[in-house]
Each structure stands twice: as C-alpha cells, then as structure tokens.
Amino acid sequence: MIRDEISVSIQTLRWKCMESRAYSKRLHYGRFALSPLRKGRADTIGIAMRRALLAEVEGTCITRVKLENIKHEYSAIIGIKESVHDILMNLKEIVLRSDSYGIREASIYIVGPRNVTAQDIILPPSVKIIDTTQHIARLTKSITSDIRLQIEKNSGYIIHSPNNYQDGIFPIDAVFMPVCDANYSIHSYGSGNEIREVLFLEIWTNGGLTPREALYEASRNLIDLFIPFLHGEEQNIDGINNRKGSSHMPPFPLSHVLTDTGETKEKIAFKHIFIDQLELPSRTYNCLRRANIHTLLDLLNYSREDLMRIEHFGKESVEQVLEVLRKRFAIDPPRN
C-alpha cells in the first residue's frame, strides 16, 4: 500500500523523495510525497506549490548579446552560416546555473573555420553551463567571431519589444524558469472522520536546478510571503489600523486603474491575480496566454475591440471575459 511505502506516522507530517531521475542534462524529474494530511489540505498545498514552482523559482539566462557592426536581427554575417536571428535563438536555448545575483558578463572569441558551441563561452566563475554541446554557430571561413553576452538571474520571464536594437546590442526574450512543468495528485485513505490524504508532487526541471532544489526554493518563497502575517498588525495602505472585522475592497472603475500615474491599491492587487484564477473556459484561457496576457492587470490593458483582434478569440470569448470582470470585479472594459 502507498501508506506503507511512504512509511510515516499518523501524527507527524513528513515528506519523502519517491523517485529521482536525470533523463538528460536538460531534463530532470523528481516525485515527492507529503503526508499525512487532513482532508482538503493536500489540494490547498498542491495548488500553492505548483504556482510557486512555475512562477517563483529563479533561474539564469542570457539576456543581451552584442555583435559588432551588426544593425539588424535578420542580417547575414559573412563567414558565418547562421543569421543573427539564428544565433540569438541558439543562445536563448543555453541552460545556465548561477548562485549569484546581478548582471554578469561573458564572451565568445573564436577564430574559424569551426563549430561554435556553448563550451566556447568564457564565463565568470559564478556561472556554469549545464549542456556545453549546445550549438551556437558555424564559422565557414577564417574569420574571428567576437560576441559579448550579458547574463542575469531572475524569476518569470522578460519579453522585449521587437526592433529594440541599438549599437549592435540585441536583447533576448529570457525565460528564467528552471521548472519546465509541475503537477500534483492526491491519494486518500481511511474513512469517516479519519480520512487522511497523501500529496504527490511531480517536478520536471531543465537542469538549472534539480527538482529537490526547486522544491526547497518554492517552499522558502511561499514561507516568505506569509511571514508578514506572523508579525503584529500593521497599518494598511490608507494608514488606518483595522482591529475589528475585515474590510472589503469596493468596486473600482477601470479608468482609475489605467489613468492613475502611481501604483494604486487596485493596480497592485491586479498584478497578483492571474488569469487562471478567473475560471475561464480552457479555449479562452489558452488564447489569452498566447497573447501574453497572464494577469488581470495585463487583461485590463485591453479594450473589447483589442480582445476581438486576438487570434482565434471570437465574440463568445469576449463575452465570457466581460461577464467574469463584471461579476467578480465590477469592471466594464471600454469598447475602444
């Protein structure tokens, strides 16, 4: 039985690594169990951990590339088989690991003809390449390749505006998330008031972190989020100390959110409401994600007319979004 496999007492909450595999340098898998949990708690923890694993765990990426005397992403370089765009895409695929924060500099200095791989990158001591076989470019002539790289550690992702190139500096869309996927499942046992649950967490990473390390970091990040509630009651944003009861945020007009030059209370709240919390149909949710709409604040930057322009996003999907905004947030987006 699963109960016997995880070998935990009924009184003590414990976790255990059930399985750990490295399918390749870029794909690591881990399966973990936490038990015994009272009925309902496994789902609460599973949802929070999955979100923390996918959004809060930090990774390291190349964020900028400098190529001398190159002005456009689709330029061809004499003596190099790949275009600038191809080189940038290959650099984006490189998986890095770093224990330090801040911007780090790296470089590639190669004389052709030869293949250039991730192994040829000259790195600072604090940065490590997970897979050194990653192809970057093929030098077909006796030329010198001098490429400068900027490396950062962060969480989430950064999407750069197209054509945002100056003096041969090319920003790269950076995905800092070392966790490729995370999933959870629940096993229940017992009966009546003695029902207990086992939470199983599955974690896949790109090798920048092991699944166990990702689990530790996600757990620490969740703990940090709740630490303020353990301290004495503080004044709220308005400077009022609410000692009795609870206050509910009143309905707020859209214009207040989008025209206020400062960080309003509503704006701060909208940053932390993700569209998967809106319980939209899967087709509508997927269309929004493909349009890089991830939070409620992102969504509120779109008018009804803007939403209709989203690929595969029809009138029915727009009405579904509008209904959710009206019912849950008393918001009615403008038509134009």
CSV table of C-alpha atoms in Angstrom, one decimal:
chain,number,residue,atom,x,y,z
A,1,MET,CA,0.0,0.0,0.0
A,2,ILE,CA,1.0,3.6,-0.5
A,3,ARG,CA,0.7,4.2,3.2
A,4,ASP,CA,3.3,1.6,3.9
A,5,GLU,CA,5.6,2.8,1.1
A,6,ILE,CA,6.0,6.3,2.4
A,7,SER,CA,6.5,5.0,6.0
A,8,VAL,CA,5.1,7.9,8.0
A,9,SER,CA,3.3,8.0,11.3
A,10,ILE,CA,-0.2,9.3,11.6
A,11,GLN,CA,0.8,12.0,13.9
A,12,THR,CA,3.9,13.5,12.2
A,13,LEU,CA,3.8,15.4,8.9
A,14,ARG,CA,6.7,14.3,6.7
A,15,TRP,CA,7.9,14.4,3.1
A,16,LYS,CA,9.9,11.9,1.1
A,17,CYS,CA,11.5,11.8,-2.3
A,18,MET,CA,9.8,8.8,-4.0
A,19,GLU,CA,11.7,9.0,-7.3
A,20,SER,CA,14.5,11.0,-8.9
A,21,ARG,CA,15.8,10.7,-12.4
A,22,ALA,CA,18.0,12.6,-14.9
A,23,TYR,CA,16.8,11.7,-18.3
A,24,SER,CA,19.4,14.0,-19.8
A,25,LYS,CA,21.4,17.1,-18.9
A,26,ARG,CA,18.4,19.2,-19.7
A,27,LEU,CA,15.6,17.1,-18.2
A,28,HIS,CA,15.4,16.1,-14.6
A,29,TYR,CA,12.4,14.5,-12.8
A,30,GLY,CA,11.5,14.2,-9.2
A,31,ARG,CA,8.5,12.8,-7.4
A,32,PHE,CA,7.8,13.7,-3.8
A,33,ALA,CA,5.2,12.7,-1.2
A,34,LEU,CA,3.9,14.7,1.8
A,35,SER,CA,1.6,13.0,4.4
A,36,PRO,CA,-0.4,12.5,6.4
A,37,LEU,CA,-2.7,15.5,5.7
A,38,ARG,CA,-6.2,16.1,6.8
A,39,LYS,CA,-8.9,16.1,4.2
A,40,GLY,CA,-8.7,19.2,1.9
A,41,ARG,CA,-5.2,20.3,2.9
A,42,ALA,CA,-3.5,18.4,0.1
A,43,ASP,CA,-5.3,20.4,-2.5
A,44,THR,CA,-4.5,23.7,-0.8
A,45,ILE,CA,-0.8,22.9,-0.6
A,46,GLY,CA,-0.7,21.4,-4.1
A,47,ILE,CA,-2.2,24.5,-5.8
A,48,ALA,CA,0.2,26.8,-3.9
A,49,MET,CA,3.3,24.7,-4.5
A,50,ARG,CA,2.6,24.3,-8.2
A,51,ARG,CA,2.2,28.0,-8.7
A,52,ALA,CA,5.3,28.7,-6.6
A,53,LEU,CA,7.3,26.1,-8.6
A,54,LEU,CA,6.3,27.5,-12.0
A,55,ALA,CA,6.4,31.3,-11.2
A,56,GLU,CA,8.7,31.9,-8.2
A,57,VAL,CA,11.7,29.7,-8.6
A,58,GLU,CA,14.7,31.7,-10.1
A,59,GLY,CA,16.8,30.8,-13.0
A,60,THR,CA,19.8,32.2,-15.0
A,61,CYS,CA,19.6,33.3,-18.7
A,62,ILE,CA,21.5,35.2,-21.3
A,63,THR,CA,19.5,38.4,-21.7
A,64,ARG,CA,21.6,40.5,-24.1
A,65,VAL,CA,24.0,39.9,-27.0
A,66,LYS,CA,26.4,42.4,-28.5
A,67,LEU,CA,27.6,41.9,-32.1
A,68,GLU,CA,29.9,44.5,-33.6
A,69,ASN,CA,28.8,46.3,-36.8
A,70,ILE,CA,25.5,44.4,-37.0
A,71,LYS,CA,22.4,46.6,-37.1
A,72,HIS,CA,19.5,44.1,-37.7
A,73,GLU,CA,18.4,40.8,-36.3
A,74,TYR,CA,18.0,39.2,-39.8
A,75,SER,CA,21.4,40.4,-41.0
A,76,ALA,CA,23.7,37.8,-42.6
A,77,ILE,CA,27.3,37.7,-41.4
A,78,ILE,CA,30.0,36.9,-44.0
A,79,GLY,CA,31.7,33.7,-43.0
A,80,ILE,CA,29.0,32.5,-40.6
A,81,LYS,CA,26.4,30.0,-41.8
A,82,GLU,CA,23.6,31.2,-39.4
A,83,SER,CA,21.9,34.6,-39.5
A,84,VAL,CA,21.9,36.9,-36.4
A,85,HIS,CA,18.4,35.7,-35.6
A,86,ASP,CA,19.5,32.0,-35.6
A,87,ILE,CA,22.5,32.8,-33.4
A,88,LEU,CA,20.2,34.6,-30.9
A,89,MET,CA,17.8,31.7,-30.8
A,90,ASN,CA,20.7,29.2,-30.2
A,91,LEU,CA,22.0,31.4,-27.3
A,92,LYS,CA,18.5,31.5,-25.9
A,93,GLU,CA,18.5,27.7,-25.6
A,94,ILE,CA,21.6,27.6,-23.4
A,95,VAL,CA,20.8,26.5,-19.8
A,96,LEU,CA,22.8,28.2,-17.1
A,97,ARG,CA,23.2,27.9,-13.4
A,98,SER,CA,24.4,30.7,-11.1
A,99,ASP,CA,24.5,31.1,-7.3
A,100,SER,CA,25.0,34.9,-7.5
A,101,TYR,CA,22.7,37.8,-8.4
A,102,GLY,CA,23.3,40.9,-10.6
A,103,ILE,CA,24.4,41.2,-14.1
A,104,ARG,CA,27.4,39.1,-15.3
A,105,GLU,CA,29.4,39.4,-18.4
A,106,ALA,CA,30.6,36.6,-20.7
A,107,SER,CA,32.1,36.4,-24.1
A,108,ILE,CA,32.9,34.2,-27.1
A,109,TYR,CA,36.2,34.7,-29.0
A,110,ILE,CA,36.7,32.2,-31.8
A,111,VAL,CA,38.8,32.0,-35.0
A,112,GLY,CA,37.2,29.9,-37.8
A,113,PRO,CA,36.5,27.8,-39.6
A,114,ARG,CA,34.9,25.7,-36.9
A,115,ASN,CA,31.7,25.0,-35.0
A,116,VAL,CA,30.9,27.2,-32.0
A,117,THR,CA,29.2,25.6,-29.1
A,118,ALA,CA,28.3,26.6,-25.5
A,119,GLN,CA,31.6,25.2,-24.4
A,120,ASP,CA,33.4,28.1,-26.1
A,121,ILE,CA,31.7,30.7,-23.9
A,122,ILE,CA,34.1,32.3,-21.4
A,123,LEU,CA,32.1,32.6,-18.2
A,124,PRO,CA,32.6,34.3,-14.9
A,125,PRO,CA,33.4,31.9,-12.0
A,126,SER,CA,29.9,32.0,-10.5
A,127,VAL,CA,28.1,30.8,-13.7
A,128,LYS,CA,28.0,27.2,-15.0
A,129,ILE,CA,26.7,25.8,-18.4
A,130,ILE,CA,24.5,22.7,-18.0
A,131,ASP,CA,24.9,21.4,-21.5
A,132,THR,CA,28.1,22.5,-23.2
A,133,THR,CA,27.2,20.8,-26.5
A,134,GLN,CA,24.5,23.4,-27.4
A,135,HIS,CA,25.2,24.6,-31.0
A,136,ILE,CA,25.6,28.4,-31.5
A,137,ALA,CA,27.1,29.0,-34.9
A,138,ARG,CA,29.2,27.5,-37.7
A,139,LEU,CA,32.2,29.6,-38.9
A,140,THR,CA,32.8,28.7,-42.6
A,141,LYS,CA,35.8,31.0,-43.2
A,142,SER,CA,38.9,32.1,-41.5
A,143,ILE,CA,37.3,34.9,-39.6
A,144,THR,CA,37.3,36.0,-36.0
A,145,SER,CA,34.0,35.9,-34.0
A,146,ASP,CA,33.8,38.2,-31.0
A,147,ILE,CA,30.4,38.1,-29.2
A,148,ARG,CA,29.7,39.7,-25.9
A,149,LEU,CA,27.0,38.3,-23.6
A,150,GLN,CA,25.0,39.6,-20.6
A,151,ILE,CA,23.8,37.1,-18.0
A,152,GLU,CA,21.2,37.7,-15.3
A,153,LYS,CA,19.4,35.7,-12.6
A,154,ASN,CA,15.7,36.3,-12.1
A,155,SER,CA,12.3,34.7,-12.0
A,156,GLY,CA,9.5,34.6,-14.5
A,157,TYR,CA,10.3,35.9,-18.0
A,158,ILE,CA,11.1,39.1,-19.9
A,159,ILE,CA,9.6,39.8,-23.3
A,160,HIS,CA,11.5,42.5,-25.3
A,161,SER,CA,9.9,44.8,-27.8
A,162,PRO,CA,10.7,43.9,-31.4
A,163,ASN,CA,13.3,46.0,-33.3
A,164,ASN,CA,14.6,47.3,-30.0
A,165,TYR,CA,18.3,47.1,-31.1
A,166,GLN,CA,20.9,49.8,-30.6
A,167,ASP,CA,24.6,49.7,-31.5
A,168,GLY,CA,24.7,46.0,-32.2
A,169,ILE,CA,23.1,45.1,-28.8
A,170,PHE,CA,20.3,42.6,-29.2
A,171,PRO,CA,18.0,41.8,-26.2
A,172,ILE,CA,16.8,38.2,-25.9
A,173,ASP,CA,13.4,37.1,-24.6
A,174,ALA,CA,14.5,35.5,-21.4
A,175,VAL,CA,12.7,32.6,-19.7
A,176,PHE,CA,14.2,32.4,-16.2
A,177,MET,CA,12.0,29.4,-15.1
A,178,PRO,CA,14.1,26.3,-14.5
A,179,VAL,CA,11.0,24.3,-13.7
A,180,CYS,CA,9.6,23.1,-17.0
A,181,ASP,CA,6.4,21.6,-15.5
A,182,ALA,CA,4.9,20.7,-12.2
A,183,ASN,CA,1.9,18.6,-11.3
A,184,TYR,CA,0.3,17.2,-8.1
A,185,SER,CA,-2.0,14.3,-7.3
A,186,ILE,CA,-3.8,13.2,-4.1
A,187,HIS,CA,-4.3,9.8,-2.6
A,188,SER,CA,-6.9,9.4,0.2
A,189,TYR,CA,-7.2,6.6,2.7
A,190,GLY,CA,-9.2,5.9,5.8
A,191,SER,CA,-12.9,6.6,6.3
A,192,GLY,CA,-15.3,8.9,8.1
A,193,ASN,CA,-13.6,11.5,10.3
A,194,GLU,CA,-10.3,9.6,10.0
A,195,ILE,CA,-9.8,10.3,6.3
A,196,ARG,CA,-6.2,11.2,5.5
A,197,GLU,CA,-4.5,12.4,2.3
A,198,VAL,CA,-1.1,11.9,0.7
A,199,LEU,CA,0.1,14.8,-1.6
A,200,PHE,CA,2.3,13.7,-4.5
A,201,LEU,CA,4.3,16.4,-6.3
A,202,GLU,CA,5.9,15.8,-9.7
A,203,ILE,CA,8.6,18.3,-10.8
A,204,TRP,CA,10.4,18.5,-14.2
A,205,THR,CA,13.4,20.9,-14.5
A,206,ASN,CA,15.8,21.9,-17.3
A,207,GLY,CA,18.9,21.0,-15.2
A,208,GLY,CA,19.5,24.6,-14.0
A,209,LEU,CA,18.2,23.3,-10.7
A,210,THR,CA,17.4,19.7,-9.5
A,211,PRO,CA,13.7,19.0,-8.7
A,212,ARG,CA,14.7,18.8,-5.0
A,213,GLU,CA,16.4,22.2,-5.1
A,214,ALA,CA,13.4,23.7,-6.9
A,215,LEU,CA,11.1,22.2,-4.2
A,216,TYR,CA,13.2,23.8,-1.4
A,217,GLU,CA,13.2,27.2,-3.1
A,218,ALA,CA,9.5,27.2,-3.9
A,219,SER,CA,8.8,26.3,-0.2
A,220,ARG,CA,11.0,29.2,1.0
A,221,ASN,CA,9.3,31.6,-1.3
A,222,LEU,CA,5.9,30.6,0.0
A,223,ILE,CA,7.0,31.0,3.6
A,224,ASP,CA,8.4,34.4,2.9
A,225,LEU,CA,5.0,35.5,1.5
A,226,PHE,CA,3.2,34.6,4.7
A,227,ILE,CA,5.8,35.9,7.3
A,228,PRO,CA,4.2,39.4,7.5
A,229,PHE,CA,1.0,37.9,8.9
A,230,LEU,CA,3.0,36.5,11.8
A,231,HIS,CA,4.1,39.9,13.0
A,232,GLY,CA,2.0,42.5,14.9
A,233,GLU,CA,-0.8,44.1,13.0
A,234,GLU,CA,0.4,46.9,10.8
A,235,GLN,CA,-1.4,49.9,9.4
A,236,ASN,CA,-2.9,49.3,6.0
A,237,ILE,CA,-2.2,51.3,2.9
A,238,ASP,CA,-4.6,54.1,4.0
A,239,GLY,CA,-2.8,54.4,7.3
A,240,ILE,CA,-5.8,53.0,9.2
A,241,ASN,CA,-5.4,50.2,11.7
A,242,ASN,CA,-8.3,47.8,11.3
A,243,ARG,CA,-8.6,46.0,14.6
A,244,LYS,CA,-12.1,44.7,14.2
A,245,GLY,CA,-13.7,42.9,11.4
A,246,SER,CA,-12.5,42.9,7.9
A,247,SER,CA,-12.6,45.4,5.1
A,248,HIS,CA,-13.6,44.6,1.6
A,249,MET,CA,-12.2,46.5,-1.4
A,250,PRO,CA,-15.1,48.4,-3.0
A,251,PRO,CA,-15.8,48.0,-6.7
A,252,PHE,CA,-13.4,50.2,-8.7
A,253,PRO,CA,-13.8,51.8,-12.1
A,254,LEU,CA,-11.4,50.7,-14.9
A,255,SER,CA,-10.4,54.4,-15.5
A,256,HIS,CA,-9.0,54.6,-12.0
A,257,VAL,CA,-6.6,51.8,-12.7
A,258,LEU,CA,-5.4,52.8,-16.1
A,259,THR,CA,-5.1,56.6,-15.8
A,260,ASP,CA,-3.5,56.9,-12.3
A,261,THR,CA,0.2,57.6,-12.8
A,262,GLY,CA,1.1,56.0,-9.5
A,263,GLU,CA,0.8,52.4,-8.2
A,264,THR,CA,-2.8,52.4,-6.9
A,265,LYS,CA,-4.0,49.8,-4.5
A,266,GLU,CA,-6.1,48.2,-7.2
A,267,LYS,CA,-3.2,48.1,-9.6
A,268,ILE,CA,-1.0,46.4,-7.0
A,269,ALA,CA,-3.8,43.8,-6.4
A,270,PHE,CA,-4.4,43.2,-10.1
A,271,LYS,CA,-0.7,42.4,-10.6
A,272,HIS,CA,-1.1,39.3,-8.3
A,273,ILE,CA,-4.4,38.0,-9.8
A,274,PHE,CA,-3.5,35.5,-12.6
A,275,ILE,CA,-6.0,34.7,-15.3
A,276,ASP,CA,-6.1,31.0,-14.4
A,277,GLN,CA,-7.8,32.2,-11.2
A,278,LEU,CA,-10.7,33.7,-13.3
A,279,GLU,CA,-12.0,30.2,-14.1
A,280,LEU,CA,-12.4,30.9,-17.8
A,281,PRO,CA,-13.1,28.2,-20.3
A,282,SER,CA,-9.9,26.5,-21.4
A,283,ARG,CA,-10.1,27.8,-25.0
A,284,THR,CA,-10.5,31.4,-23.9
A,285,TYR,CA,-7.7,30.9,-21.3
A,286,ASN,CA,-5.3,29.5,-23.9
A,287,CYS,CA,-5.9,32.3,-26.3
A,288,LEU,CA,-5.1,34.9,-23.6
A,289,ARG,CA,-1.9,33.1,-22.7
A,290,ARG,CA,-0.8,33.0,-26.3
A,291,ALA,CA,-1.4,36.8,-26.4
A,292,ASN,CA,1.0,37.2,-23.4
A,293,ILE,CA,-1.9,38.1,-21.1
A,294,HIS,CA,-1.0,36.5,-17.8
A,295,THR,CA,-2.5,38.7,-15.0
A,296,LEU,CA,-5.7,40.7,-14.5
A,297,LEU,CA,-3.6,43.8,-14.9
A,298,ASP,CA,-2.5,42.6,-18.4
A,299,LEU,CA,-6.1,41.9,-19.3
A,300,LEU,CA,-7.3,45.4,-18.2
A,301,ASN,CA,-4.9,47.0,-20.7
A,302,TYR,CA,-7.2,45.6,-23.5
A,303,SER,CA,-10.4,47.1,-24.7
A,304,ARG,CA,-13.2,45.0,-26.1
A,305,GLU,CA,-12.0,45.9,-29.6
A,306,ASP,CA,-8.5,44.8,-28.7
A,307,LEU,CA,-9.7,41.5,-27.4
A,308,MET,CA,-11.6,40.8,-30.7
A,309,ARG,CA,-8.2,41.2,-32.5
A,310,ILE,CA,-6.6,38.4,-30.6
A,311,GLU,CA,-6.1,35.3,-32.8
A,312,HIS,CA,-9.0,32.7,-32.5
A,313,PHE,CA,-10.6,35.0,-29.9
A,314,GLY,CA,-14.2,35.4,-31.0
A,315,LYS,CA,-17.2,37.3,-29.8
A,316,GLU,CA,-18.2,34.5,-27.5
A,317,SER,CA,-14.8,34.5,-25.7
A,318,VAL,CA,-15.1,38.3,-25.3
A,319,GLU,CA,-18.5,37.9,-23.7
A,320,GLN,CA,-17.1,35.3,-21.3
A,321,VAL,CA,-14.3,37.6,-20.2
A,322,LEU,CA,-16.7,40.6,-19.8
A,323,GLU,CA,-19.0,38.5,-17.7
A,324,VAL,CA,-16.3,37.5,-15.3
A,325,LEU,CA,-15.0,41.1,-15.0
A,326,ARG,CA,-18.4,42.4,-14.2
A,327,LYS,CA,-19.5,39.8,-11.7
A,328,ARG,CA,-16.2,39.4,-9.8
A,329,PHE,CA,-14.6,42.9,-10.0
A,330,ALA,CA,-17.4,45.3,-11.1
A,331,ILE,CA,-15.3,46.3,-14.1
A,332,ASP,CA,-16.7,47.0,-17.5
A,333,PRO,CA,-13.8,47.5,-20.1
A,334,PRO,CA,-14.2,50.3,-22.7
A,335,ARG,CA,-15.3,49.4,-26.2
A,336,ASN,CA,-12.3,51.1,-27.9
